[in-house]
């Protein structure tokens, strides 16, 4: 009995497995298909692209410098007898104004002596001319018709007396010039930088009196990069030609404490060579009449003062102006078109602190996405925000 049970158990297990397999096969679960999930749309802000004209502007920095800076030098020796009130550091003077006087008595005496020498030499010349006339008469009477030589006619003696007169005239002219130089006048309207002499001081010839600079206009050297040069109408001087366009305007700004002041200038020229180290071009802005009535309410400009310059550039025609935040790496922007985001590569012609200026890669009427999106791919569904739709 026990043996029969042991033999029948495997058969029983096999029968149960077959029955279970048949039941599972006849009762398969039905697969329920779900509808495809809708991808969530991004909500983005957009702006319409419109062609427009853009006034480019270039920023640079430089320092105030004089276009003419000279040293006033004494051309004669003597004691200073007069110093002008305007002959001191920081003071202004006008062209032709008397700044310093040197004791003139020695030079007045030199004129008197030179005049006496001139009169003496002129008298001797007149006497020699009379001798020449008499020698010619004597030769005509005794020369037997032969031509007289120069010695007979006293031509060398006459030339020597004439040279003496010329020398005396030159000495008198030099004495008068020295007397004129005893009064030192301003060669231009200017300002004193550094005064080096005082009243009563004895000057030797060649002594420096002061350093000064002309104030009819001041200049600023401004470095310009190669890219900035493309949007500037830089005045270029060529031989035997004149500039046909008005110079670009320049606004100079400098800070005094918490206050900022502006001066108007104009771009007048560029320098002849690029800077060897930076490969930049230096242009020169000119400030006309910096200390005139139009600038009386501002602090006086100083030589060496640091200023910022905003230079008027060219007007760029038919371009798109987009915010800097809308540009991604590889010069790409994102456009919303037919509910999908599209990445477009654009060409940048200019940029400033807030915007990029582009001229190709997109079309007028397209909608530029201004919302920062990171690494979004083309074809991503998106829609404009309600606020953006209302603005559009």
mmCIF file of C-alpha atoms in Angstrom:
data_model
loop_
_atom_site.group_PDB
_atom_site.id
_atom_site.type_symbol
_atom_site.label_atom_id
_atom_site.label_comp_id
_atom_site.label_asym_id
_atom_site.label_seq_id
_atom_site.Cartn_x
_atom_site.Cartn_y
_atom_site.Cartn_z
ATOM 1 C CA UNK A 1 0.000 0.000 0.000
ATOM 2 C CA UNK A 2 2.713 2.327 0.927
ATOM 3 C CA UNK A 3 4.577 1.459 -2.265
ATOM 4 C CA UNK A 4 1.506 2.235 -4.352
ATOM 5 C CA UNK A 5 1.151 5.656 -2.709
ATOM 6 C CA UNK A 6 4.820 6.521 -3.412
ATOM 7 C CA UNK A 7 4.402 5.659 -7.093
ATOM 8 C CA UNK A 8 1.160 7.624 -7.517
ATOM 9 C CA UNK A 9 2.396 10.910 -5.930
ATOM 10 C CA UNK A 10 4.500 12.079 -8.931
ATOM 11 C CA UNK A 11 1.628 11.357 -11.247
ATOM 12 C CA UNK A 12 -0.709 13.341 -9.032
ATOM 13 C CA UNK A 13 1.627 16.340 -8.969
ATOM 14 C CA UNK A 14 1.984 16.212 -12.747
ATOM 15 C CA UNK A 15 -1.786 16.093 -13.208
ATOM 16 C CA UNK A 16 -2.293 19.076 -10.899
ATOM 17 C CA UNK A 17 0.344 21.102 -12.823
ATOM 18 C CA UNK A 18 -1.337 20.304 -16.140
ATOM 19 C CA UNK A 19 -4.709 21.389 -14.783
ATOM 20 C CA UNK A 20 -3.237 24.650 -13.416
ATOM 21 C CA UNK A 21 -1.555 25.410 -16.755
ATOM 22 C CA UNK A 22 -4.797 24.823 -18.635
ATOM 23 C CA UNK A 23 -6.681 27.140 -16.256
ATOM 24 C CA UNK A 24 -4.123 29.981 -16.609
ATOM 25 C CA UNK A 25 -4.165 29.587 -20.410
ATOM 26 C CA UNK A 26 -7.946 29.779 -20.519
ATOM 27 C CA UNK A 27 -8.124 32.787 -18.160
ATOM 28 C CA UNK A 28 -5.518 35.258 -19.579
ATOM 29 C CA UNK A 29 -5.805 38.844 -18.216
ATOM 30 C CA UNK A 30 -6.944 41.447 -20.751
ATOM 31 C CA UNK A 31 -4.421 44.280 -21.511
ATOM 32 C CA UNK A 32 -5.930 47.753 -21.136
ATOM 33 C CA UNK A 33 -4.201 50.372 -23.362
ATOM 34 C CA UNK A 34 -3.879 53.858 -21.882
ATOM 35 C CA UNK A 35 -4.060 56.950 -24.112
ATOM 36 C CA UNK A 36 -0.608 58.581 -24.740
ATOM 37 C CA UNK A 37 0.314 61.198 -22.190
ATOM 38 C CA UNK A 38 0.356 64.821 -23.424
ATOM 39 C CA UNK A 39 3.747 66.533 -23.029
ATOM 40 C CA UNK A 40 3.555 69.572 -20.742
ATOM 41 C CA UNK A 41 3.992 72.869 -22.611
ATOM 42 C CA UNK A 42 6.501 75.440 -21.403
ATOM 43 C CA UNK A 43 5.150 78.869 -20.618
ATOM 44 C CA UNK A 44 7.513 81.503 -22.037
ATOM 45 C CA UNK A 45 7.638 85.235 -22.543
ATOM 46 C CA UNK A 46 8.152 86.412 -26.099
ATOM 47 C CA UNK A 47 8.684 89.623 -28.031
ATOM 48 C CA UNK A 48 8.007 90.248 -31.729
ATOM 49 C CA UNK A 49 11.052 90.864 -33.894
ATOM 50 C CA UNK A 50 10.934 94.100 -35.857
ATOM 51 C CA UNK A 51 13.492 95.654 -38.182
ATOM 52 C CA UNK A 52 14.649 99.059 -36.964
ATOM 53 C CA UNK A 53 17.470 101.584 -37.113
ATOM 54 C CA UNK A 54 19.905 101.570 -34.207
ATOM 55 C CA UNK A 55 22.238 104.377 -33.132
ATOM 56 C CA UNK A 56 25.485 102.732 -32.057
ATOM 57 C CA UNK A 57 27.557 104.230 -29.252
ATOM 58 C CA UNK A 58 31.100 103.370 -28.157
ATOM 59 C CA UNK A 59 32.413 103.754 -24.620
ATOM 60 C CA UNK A 60 36.055 104.379 -23.806
ATOM 61 C CA UNK A 61 38.211 105.941 -21.104
ATOM 62 C CA UNK A 62 41.057 108.423 -21.143
ATOM 63 C CA UNK A 63 42.626 111.385 -19.372
ATOM 64 C CA UNK A 64 42.578 115.099 -20.090
ATOM 65 C CA UNK A 65 45.701 116.465 -21.760
ATOM 66 C CA UNK A 66 46.792 119.766 -23.298
ATOM 67 C CA UNK A 67 47.261 120.067 -27.037
ATOM 68 C CA UNK A 68 50.011 122.670 -26.469
ATOM 69 C CA UNK A 69 52.182 122.590 -23.351
ATOM 70 C CA UNK A 70 55.286 124.772 -23.186
ATOM 71 C CA UNK A 71 57.983 126.127 -20.900
ATOM 72 C CA UNK A 72 58.330 129.914 -20.700
ATOM 73 C CA UNK A 73 62.075 130.649 -20.862
ATOM 74 C CA UNK A 74 63.979 133.890 -20.325
ATOM 75 C CA UNK A 75 65.952 134.812 -23.454
ATOM 76 C CA UNK A 76 68.032 137.483 -21.681
ATOM 77 C CA UNK A 77 69.690 137.868 -18.294
ATOM 78 C CA UNK A 78 68.592 140.315 -15.634
ATOM 79 C CA UNK A 79 66.691 140.932 -12.419
ATOM 80 C CA UNK A 80 62.901 140.422 -12.283
ATOM 81 C CA UNK A 81 61.229 143.765 -11.531
ATOM 82 C CA UNK A 82 57.561 142.784 -12.111
ATOM 83 C CA UNK A 83 55.431 139.633 -11.794
ATOM 84 C CA UNK A 84 51.786 139.589 -12.901
ATOM 85 C CA UNK A 85 48.990 138.559 -10.535
ATOM 86 C CA UNK A 86 48.039 135.970 -13.157
ATOM 87 C CA UNK A 87 51.531 134.456 -13.103
ATOM 88 C CA UNK A 88 50.973 131.783 -10.466
ATOM 89 C CA UNK A 89 50.008 128.103 -10.363
ATOM 90 C CA UNK A 90 46.491 127.533 -11.680
ATOM 91 C CA UNK A 91 45.952 131.127 -12.852
ATOM 92 C CA UNK A 92 44.642 131.971 -16.304
ATOM 93 C CA UNK A 93 46.257 134.499 -18.633
ATOM 94 C CA UNK A 94 45.354 135.922 -22.035
ATOM 95 C CA UNK A 95 47.413 136.042 -25.213
ATOM 96 C CA UNK A 96 49.813 138.999 -25.205
ATOM 97 C CA UNK A 97 49.418 139.659 -21.475
ATOM 98 C CA UNK A 98 52.572 140.846 -19.660
ATOM 99 C CA UNK A 99 53.627 138.135 -17.222
ATOM 100 C CA UNK A 100 57.159 139.114 -16.157
ATOM 101 C CA UNK A 101 59.414 142.157 -16.608
ATOM 102 C CA UNK A 102 63.217 142.170 -16.394
ATOM 103 C CA UNK A 103 65.277 145.258 -15.499
ATOM 104 C CA UNK A 104 65.658 146.974 -18.917
ATOM 105 C CA UNK A 105 68.369 149.568 -18.150
ATOM 106 C CA UNK A 106 71.317 147.566 -19.453
ATOM 107 C CA UNK A 107 69.464 146.948 -22.713
ATOM 108 C CA UNK A 108 68.444 150.615 -23.052
ATOM 109 C CA UNK A 109 72.107 151.543 -22.705
ATOM 110 C CA UNK A 110 73.010 148.945 -25.307
ATOM 111 C CA UNK A 111 70.612 150.619 -27.733
ATOM 112 C CA UNK A 112 72.247 154.022 -27.137
ATOM 113 C CA UNK A 113 75.711 152.552 -27.805
ATOM 114 C CA UNK A 114 74.506 150.726 -30.911
ATOM 115 C CA UNK A 115 72.905 153.892 -32.284
ATOM 116 C CA UNK A 116 76.191 155.782 -31.808
ATOM 117 C CA UNK A 117 78.133 153.047 -33.614
ATOM 118 C CA UNK A 118 75.643 153.141 -36.461
ATOM 119 C CA UNK A 119 75.987 156.925 -36.866
ATOM 120 C CA UNK A 120 79.790 156.667 -36.849
ATOM 121 C CA UNK A 121 79.806 153.897 -39.461
ATOM 122 C CA UNK A 122 77.334 155.807 -41.649
ATOM 123 C CA UNK A 123 79.594 158.886 -41.498
ATOM 124 C CA UNK A 124 82.610 156.814 -42.489
ATOM 125 C CA UNK A 125 80.615 155.299 -45.339
ATOM 126 C CA UNK A 126 79.664 158.746 -46.613
ATOM 127 C CA UNK A 127 83.320 159.850 -46.479
ATOM 128 C CA UNK A 128 84.398 156.752 -48.376
ATOM 129 C CA UNK A 129 81.777 157.342 -51.048
ATOM 130 C CA UNK A 130 83.170 160.850 -51.507
ATOM 131 C CA UNK A 131 86.686 159.421 -51.887
ATOM 132 C CA UNK A 132 85.424 156.970 -54.514
ATOM 133 C CA UNK A 133 83.890 159.805 -56.479
ATOM 134 C CA UNK A 134 87.135 161.813 -56.313
ATOM 135 C CA UNK A 135 89.244 158.788 -57.335
ATOM 136 C CA UNK A 136 87.062 158.297 -60.417
ATOM 137 C CA UNK A 137 87.521 161.952 -61.415
ATOM 138 C CA UNK A 138 91.295 161.719 -60.973
ATOM 139 C CA UNK A 139 91.514 158.631 -63.098
ATOM 140 C CA UNK A 140 89.449 160.172 -65.859
ATOM 141 C CA UNK A 141 91.955 163.065 -65.917
ATOM 142 C CA UNK A 142 95.167 161.042 -65.616
ATOM 143 C CA UNK A 143 94.288 157.533 -66.736
ATOM 144 C CA UNK A 144 94.957 158.110 -70.457
ATOM 145 C CA UNK A 145 91.721 156.425 -71.420
ATOM 146 C CA UNK A 146 92.449 153.089 -69.729
ATOM 147 C CA UNK A 147 89.878 151.285 -67.558
ATOM 148 C CA UNK A 148 90.480 151.739 -63.821
ATOM 149 C CA UNK A 149 90.803 148.684 -61.535
ATOM 150 C CA UNK A 150 88.944 148.136 -58.250
ATOM 151 C CA UNK A 151 91.778 149.409 -56.091
ATOM 152 C CA UNK A 152 91.927 152.653 -58.010
ATOM 153 C CA UNK A 153 88.206 153.161 -57.521
ATOM 154 C CA UNK A 154 88.500 152.144 -53.801
ATOM 155 C CA UNK A 155 85.803 149.494 -54.162
ATOM 156 C CA UNK A 156 87.219 147.222 -51.368
ATOM 157 C CA UNK A 157 87.334 150.162 -48.971
ATOM 158 C CA UNK A 158 83.780 151.134 -49.880
ATOM 159 C CA UNK A 159 82.571 147.534 -49.320
ATOM 160 C CA UNK A 160 84.246 147.466 -45.907
ATOM 161 C CA UNK A 161 82.548 150.703 -44.846
ATOM 162 C CA UNK A 162 79.180 149.380 -46.094
ATOM 163 C CA UNK A 163 79.712 146.158 -44.113
ATOM 164 C CA UNK A 164 80.470 148.215 -41.015
ATOM 165 C CA UNK A 165 77.157 150.048 -41.443
ATOM 166 C CA UNK A 166 75.289 146.761 -41.839
ATOM 167 C CA UNK A 167 76.974 145.375 -38.725
ATOM 168 C CA UNK A 168 76.031 148.467 -36.721
ATOM 169 C CA UNK A 169 72.424 148.151 -37.874
ATOM 170 C CA UNK A 170 72.385 144.490 -36.803
ATOM 171 C CA UNK A 171 73.778 145.398 -33.362
ATOM 172 C CA UNK A 172 71.092 148.054 -32.963
ATOM 173 C CA UNK A 173 68.385 145.607 -34.014
ATOM 174 C CA UNK A 174 69.734 143.021 -31.542
ATOM 175 C CA UNK A 175 69.793 145.611 -28.745
ATOM 176 C CA UNK A 176 66.192 146.596 -29.457
ATOM 177 C CA UNK A 177 65.191 142.922 -29.546
ATOM 178 C CA UNK A 178 66.865 142.316 -26.171
ATOM 179 C CA UNK A 179 64.997 145.286 -24.736
ATOM 180 C CA UNK A 180 61.746 143.889 -26.130
ATOM 181 C CA UNK A 181 62.553 140.519 -24.541
ATOM 182 C CA UNK A 182 62.844 142.180 -21.133
ATOM 183 C CA UNK A 183 59.033 142.183 -21.172
ATOM 184 C CA UNK A 184 57.809 138.566 -21.259
ATOM 185 C CA UNK A 185 54.336 138.230 -22.747
ATOM 186 C CA UNK A 186 52.001 135.239 -22.931
ATOM 187 C CA UNK A 187 52.271 133.503 -26.331
ATOM 188 C CA UNK A 188 48.667 132.271 -26.113
ATOM 189 C CA UNK A 189 45.659 132.221 -23.821
ATOM 190 C CA UNK A 190 46.616 129.662 -21.233
ATOM 191 C CA UNK A 191 46.992 128.505 -17.670
ATOM 192 C CA UNK A 192 50.060 128.237 -15.460
ATOM 193 C CA UNK A 193 51.041 124.722 -14.435
ATOM 194 C CA UNK A 194 54.259 125.351 -12.519
ATOM 195 C CA UNK A 195 55.866 128.683 -11.551
ATOM 196 C CA UNK A 196 59.625 128.648 -10.896
ATOM 197 C CA UNK A 197 60.700 132.292 -10.334
ATOM 198 C CA UNK A 198 59.868 135.154 -7.969
ATOM 199 C CA UNK A 199 60.081 138.936 -7.886
ATOM 200 C CA UNK A 200 63.664 140.214 -7.422
ATOM 201 C CA UNK A 201 65.302 137.003 -8.623
ATOM 202 C CA UNK A 202 68.224 137.286 -11.034
ATOM 203 C CA UNK A 203 67.730 135.330 -14.230
ATOM 204 C CA UNK A 204 70.373 133.935 -16.511
ATOM 205 C CA UNK A 205 69.637 133.538 -20.185
ATOM 206 C CA UNK A 206 67.776 130.248 -20.790
ATOM 207 C CA UNK A 207 66.258 130.097 -17.284
ATOM 208 C CA UNK A 208 62.815 128.429 -17.163
ATOM 209 C CA UNK A 209 60.173 130.748 -15.739
ATOM 210 C CA UNK A 210 57.127 128.463 -15.713
ATOM 211 C CA UNK A 211 55.265 125.643 -17.444
ATOM 212 C CA UNK A 212 51.907 126.429 -19.024
ATOM 213 C CA UNK A 213 49.348 125.087 -21.475
ATOM 214 C CA UNK A 214 46.943 126.550 -24.011
ATOM 215 C CA UNK A 215 43.260 126.649 -23.036
ATOM 216 C CA UNK A 216 41.532 127.276 -26.371
ATOM 217 C CA UNK A 217 40.779 123.541 -26.325
ATOM 218 C CA UNK A 218 41.825 120.379 -24.498
ATOM 219 C CA UNK A 219 42.180 116.822 -25.771
ATOM 220 C CA UNK A 220 41.516 113.257 -24.612
ATOM 221 C CA UNK A 221 43.254 110.180 -26.062
ATOM 222 C CA UNK A 222 40.801 107.283 -26.230
ATOM 223 C CA UNK A 223 41.706 103.635 -27.001
ATOM 224 C CA UNK A 224 39.377 101.958 -29.516
ATOM 225 C CA UNK A 225 39.277 98.217 -30.260
ATOM 226 C CA UNK A 226 39.035 96.759 -33.754
ATOM 227 C CA UNK A 227 35.366 95.866 -33.241
ATOM 228 C CA UNK A 228 34.531 99.360 -32.017
ATOM 229 C CA UNK A 229 36.173 100.870 -35.083
ATOM 230 C CA UNK A 230 33.578 99.195 -37.321
ATOM 231 C CA UNK A 231 30.753 101.376 -35.964
ATOM 232 C CA UNK A 232 32.665 104.675 -35.738
ATOM 233 C CA UNK A 233 33.033 107.272 -38.477
ATOM 234 C CA UNK A 234 36.598 108.137 -37.462
ATOM 235 C CA UNK A 235 37.862 111.345 -39.099
ATOM 236 C CA UNK A 236 40.859 110.352 -41.187
ATOM 237 C CA UNK A 237 43.189 112.989 -42.632
ATOM 238 C CA UNK A 238 44.617 112.367 -46.068
ATOM 239 C CA UNK A 239 47.015 114.547 -48.016
ATOM 240 C CA UNK A 240 45.412 117.539 -49.731
ATOM 241 C CA UNK A 241 41.887 116.569 -48.642
ATOM 242 C CA UNK A 242 39.362 117.803 -46.139
ATOM 243 C CA UNK A 243 36.834 115.819 -44.086
ATOM 244 C CA UNK A 244 33.396 115.957 -45.729
ATOM 245 C CA UNK A 245 31.318 114.809 -42.753
ATOM 246 C CA UNK A 246 30.845 116.492 -39.382
ATOM 247 C CA UNK A 247 32.912 114.871 -36.606
ATOM 248 C CA UNK A 248 31.160 112.412 -34.250
ATOM 249 C CA UNK A 249 30.009 113.918 -30.979
ATOM 250 C CA UNK A 250 31.529 112.753 -27.702
ATOM 251 C CA UNK A 251 30.123 113.114 -24.188
ATOM 252 C CA UNK A 252 32.749 113.110 -21.448
ATOM 253 C CA UNK A 253 31.755 112.183 -17.892
ATOM 254 C CA UNK A 254 33.697 112.555 -14.663
ATOM 255 C CA UNK A 255 32.701 112.054 -11.025
ATOM 256 C CA UNK A 256 33.245 114.517 -8.201
ATOM 257 C CA UNK A 257 32.211 112.697 -5.062
ATOM 258 C CA UNK A 258 28.625 111.552 -5.572
ATOM 259 C CA UNK A 259 28.042 114.030 -8.426
ATOM 260 C CA UNK A 260 28.669 113.414 -12.108
ATOM 261 C CA UNK A 261 29.368 116.126 -14.680
ATOM 262 C CA UNK A 262 29.366 116.049 -18.461
ATOM 263 C CA UNK A 263 31.360 117.975 -21.068
ATOM 264 C CA UNK A 264 30.656 118.047 -24.789
ATOM 265 C CA UNK A 265 33.478 117.201 -27.187
ATOM 266 C CA UNK A 266 33.998 116.002 -30.745
ATOM 267 C CA UNK A 267 36.143 113.322 -32.343
ATOM 268 C CA UNK A 268 38.734 115.143 -34.456
ATOM 269 C CA UNK A 269 41.352 112.606 -35.554
ATOM 270 C CA UNK A 270 43.027 109.250 -35.050
ATOM 271 C CA UNK A 271 46.685 108.636 -34.356
ATOM 272 C CA UNK A 272 48.987 107.364 -37.079
ATOM 273 C CA UNK A 273 49.903 103.983 -35.532
ATOM 274 C CA UNK A 274 48.310 101.204 -33.509
ATOM 275 C CA UNK A 275 49.470 100.660 -29.956
ATOM 276 C CA UNK A 276 52.211 98.032 -30.143
ATOM 277 C CA UNK A 277 51.121 96.238 -26.953
ATOM 278 C CA UNK A 278 47.314 96.238 -27.156
ATOM 279 C CA UNK A 279 46.896 96.591 -30.948
ATOM 280 C CA UNK A 280 44.296 99.251 -30.275
ATOM 281 C CA UNK A 281 43.864 102.506 -32.143
ATOM 282 C CA UNK A 282 43.927 105.777 -30.232
ATOM 283 C CA UNK A 283 41.506 108.487 -31.315
ATOM 284 C CA UNK A 284 41.509 112.062 -30.044
ATOM 285 C CA UNK A 285 38.482 113.962 -28.756
ATOM 286 C CA UNK A 286 38.608 117.755 -28.539
ATOM 287 C CA UNK A 287 36.866 119.895 -25.891
ATOM 288 C CA UNK A 288 36.451 123.421 -27.226
ATOM 289 C CA UNK A 289 36.692 126.378 -24.824
ATOM 290 C CA UNK A 290 36.753 124.134 -21.704
ATOM 291 C CA UNK A 291 36.883 127.084 -19.303
ATOM 292 C CA UNK A 292 34.350 129.241 -21.146
ATOM 293 C CA UNK A 293 30.878 130.434 -20.078
ATOM 294 C CA UNK A 294 29.154 127.171 -21.078
ATOM 295 C CA UNK A 295 31.185 125.264 -18.471
ATOM 296 C CA UNK A 296 31.161 127.766 -15.603
ATOM 297 C CA UNK A 297 28.699 125.670 -13.559
ATOM 298 C CA UNK A 298 30.995 122.626 -13.659
ATOM 299 C CA UNK A 299 34.292 121.907 -11.912
ATOM 300 C CA UNK A 300 37.276 123.074 -13.967
ATOM 301 C CA UNK A 301 38.915 120.297 -15.952
ATOM 302 C CA UNK A 302 42.425 119.371 -14.815
ATOM 303 C CA UNK A 303 45.314 118.015 -16.837
ATOM 304 C CA UNK A 304 45.514 114.267 -16.163
ATOM 305 C CA UNK A 305 41.878 114.033 -15.018
ATOM 306 C CA UNK A 306 40.307 110.635 -15.788
ATOM 307 C CA UNK A 307 37.064 110.717 -17.807
ATOM 308 C CA UNK A 308 34.668 108.313 -19.479
ATOM 309 C CA UNK A 309 33.802 108.978 -23.127
ATOM 310 C CA UNK A 310 30.598 107.978 -24.927
ATOM 311 C CA UNK A 311 31.274 108.364 -28.639
ATOM 312 C CA UNK A 312 28.445 108.676 -31.137
ATOM 313 C CA UNK A 313 28.687 105.820 -33.642
ATOM 314 C CA UNK A 314 27.113 105.045 -36.986
ATOM 315 C CA UNK A 315 23.393 104.414 -37.415
ATOM 316 C CA UNK A 316 22.871 100.715 -38.185
ATOM 317 C CA UNK A 317 19.967 100.260 -40.620
ATOM 318 C CA UNK A 318 17.452 97.399 -40.761
ATOM 319 C CA UNK A 319 18.665 95.399 -37.787
ATOM 320 C CA UNK A 320 17.087 93.543 -34.871
ATOM 321 C CA UNK A 321 17.749 94.674 -31.302
ATOM 322 C CA UNK A 322 17.390 91.921 -28.698
ATOM 323 C CA UNK A 323 18.093 91.819 -24.938
ATOM 324 C CA UNK A 324 21.370 90.225 -23.862
ATOM 325 C CA UNK A 325 19.498 87.593 -21.830
ATOM 326 C CA UNK A 326 17.928 86.204 -25.026
ATOM 327 C CA UNK A 327 21.231 85.098 -26.566
ATOM 328 C CA UNK A 328 22.649 81.646 -25.831
ATOM 329 C CA UNK A 329 26.020 80.062 -26.537
ATOM 330 C CA UNK A 330 27.143 79.659 -30.153
ATOM 331 C CA UNK A 331 25.293 82.899 -30.957
ATOM 332 C CA UNK A 332 21.876 81.255 -30.875
ATOM 333 C CA UNK A 333 18.417 82.541 -29.960
ATOM 334 C CA UNK A 334 15.128 80.681 -29.379
ATOM 335 C CA UNK A 335 12.068 81.417 -31.526
ATOM 336 C CA UNK A 336 8.470 80.371 -30.737
ATOM 337 C CA UNK A 337 6.947 79.169 -34.015
ATOM 338 C CA UNK A 338 3.710 77.154 -34.411
ATOM 339 C CA UNK A 339 3.746 76.228 -30.727
ATOM 340 C CA UNK A 340 7.276 74.825 -30.874
ATOM 341 C CA UNK A 341 10.608 76.245 -29.784
ATOM 342 C CA UNK A 342 13.248 76.605 -32.508
ATOM 343 C CA UNK A 343 16.905 77.452 -31.971
ATOM 344 C CA UNK A 344 18.327 79.881 -34.562
ATOM 345 C CA UNK A 345 21.934 80.937 -35.161
ATOM 346 C CA UNK A 346 22.246 84.692 -35.647
ATOM 347 C CA UNK A 347 24.945 87.133 -36.733
ATOM 348 C CA UNK A 348 25.867 89.850 -34.216
ATOM 349 C CA UNK A 349 26.988 93.179 -35.642
ATOM 350 C CA UNK A 350 27.162 95.161 -32.384
ATOM 351 C CA UNK A 351 26.459 94.960 -28.672
ATOM 352 C CA UNK A 352 26.134 97.329 -25.749
ATOM 353 C CA UNK A 353 25.571 96.899 -22.028
ATOM 354 C CA UNK A 354 21.906 95.887 -22.473
ATOM 355 C CA UNK A 355 21.365 94.652 -26.031
ATOM 356 C CA UNK A 356 22.714 92.659 -28.939
ATOM 357 C CA UNK A 357 22.222 93.975 -32.473
ATOM 358 C CA UNK A 358 21.801 91.281 -35.151
ATOM 359 C CA UNK A 359 21.261 91.486 -38.889
ATOM 360 C CA UNK A 360 20.566 87.892 -39.984
ATOM 361 C CA UNK A 361 19.418 84.469 -38.772
ATOM 362 C CA UNK A 362 15.855 85.511 -37.901
ATOM 363 C CA UNK A 363 13.010 87.218 -39.732
ATOM 364 C CA UNK A 364 10.739 90.123 -38.974
ATOM 365 C CA UNK A 365 7.448 88.993 -37.423
ATOM 366 C CA UNK A 366 8.896 86.001 -35.604
ATOM 367 C CA UNK A 367 8.582 85.802 -31.832
ATOM 368 C CA UNK A 368 11.766 85.819 -29.812
ATOM 369 C CA UNK A 369 11.708 83.945 -26.508
ATOM 370 C CA UNK A 370 13.044 86.191 -23.763
ATOM 371 C CA UNK A 371 12.572 83.713 -20.886
ATOM 372 C CA UNK A 372 15.913 82.047 -19.914
ATOM 373 C CA UNK A 373 15.538 78.361 -20.834
ATOM 374 C CA UNK A 374 18.967 76.805 -20.488
ATOM 375 C CA UNK A 375 19.627 73.820 -22.771
ATOM 376 C CA UNK A 376 16.257 73.652 -24.479
ATOM 377 C CA UNK A 377 16.129 71.677 -27.747
ATOM 378 C CA UNK A 378 14.331 72.545 -30.956
ATOM 379 C CA UNK A 379 10.838 71.074 -31.198
ATOM 380 C CA UNK A 380 9.967 71.515 -27.532
ATOM 381 C CA UNK A 381 6.264 72.515 -27.201
ATOM 382 C CA UNK A 382 5.698 75.909 -25.628
ATOM 383 C CA UNK A 383 3.163 78.684 -25.415
ATOM 384 C CA UNK A 384 3.369 82.392 -24.732
ATOM 385 C CA UNK A 385 2.298 83.596 -21.313
ATOM 386 C CA UNK A 386 -1.003 85.444 -20.986
ATOM 387 C CA UNK A 387 0.864 88.669 -20.243
ATOM 388 C CA UNK A 388 2.904 88.235 -23.414
ATOM 389 C CA UNK A 389 -0.248 87.507 -25.436
ATOM 390 C CA UNK A 390 -1.872 90.673 -24.141
ATOM 391 C CA UNK A 391 1.174 92.731 -25.188
ATOM 392 C CA UNK A 392 1.186 91.119 -28.613
#
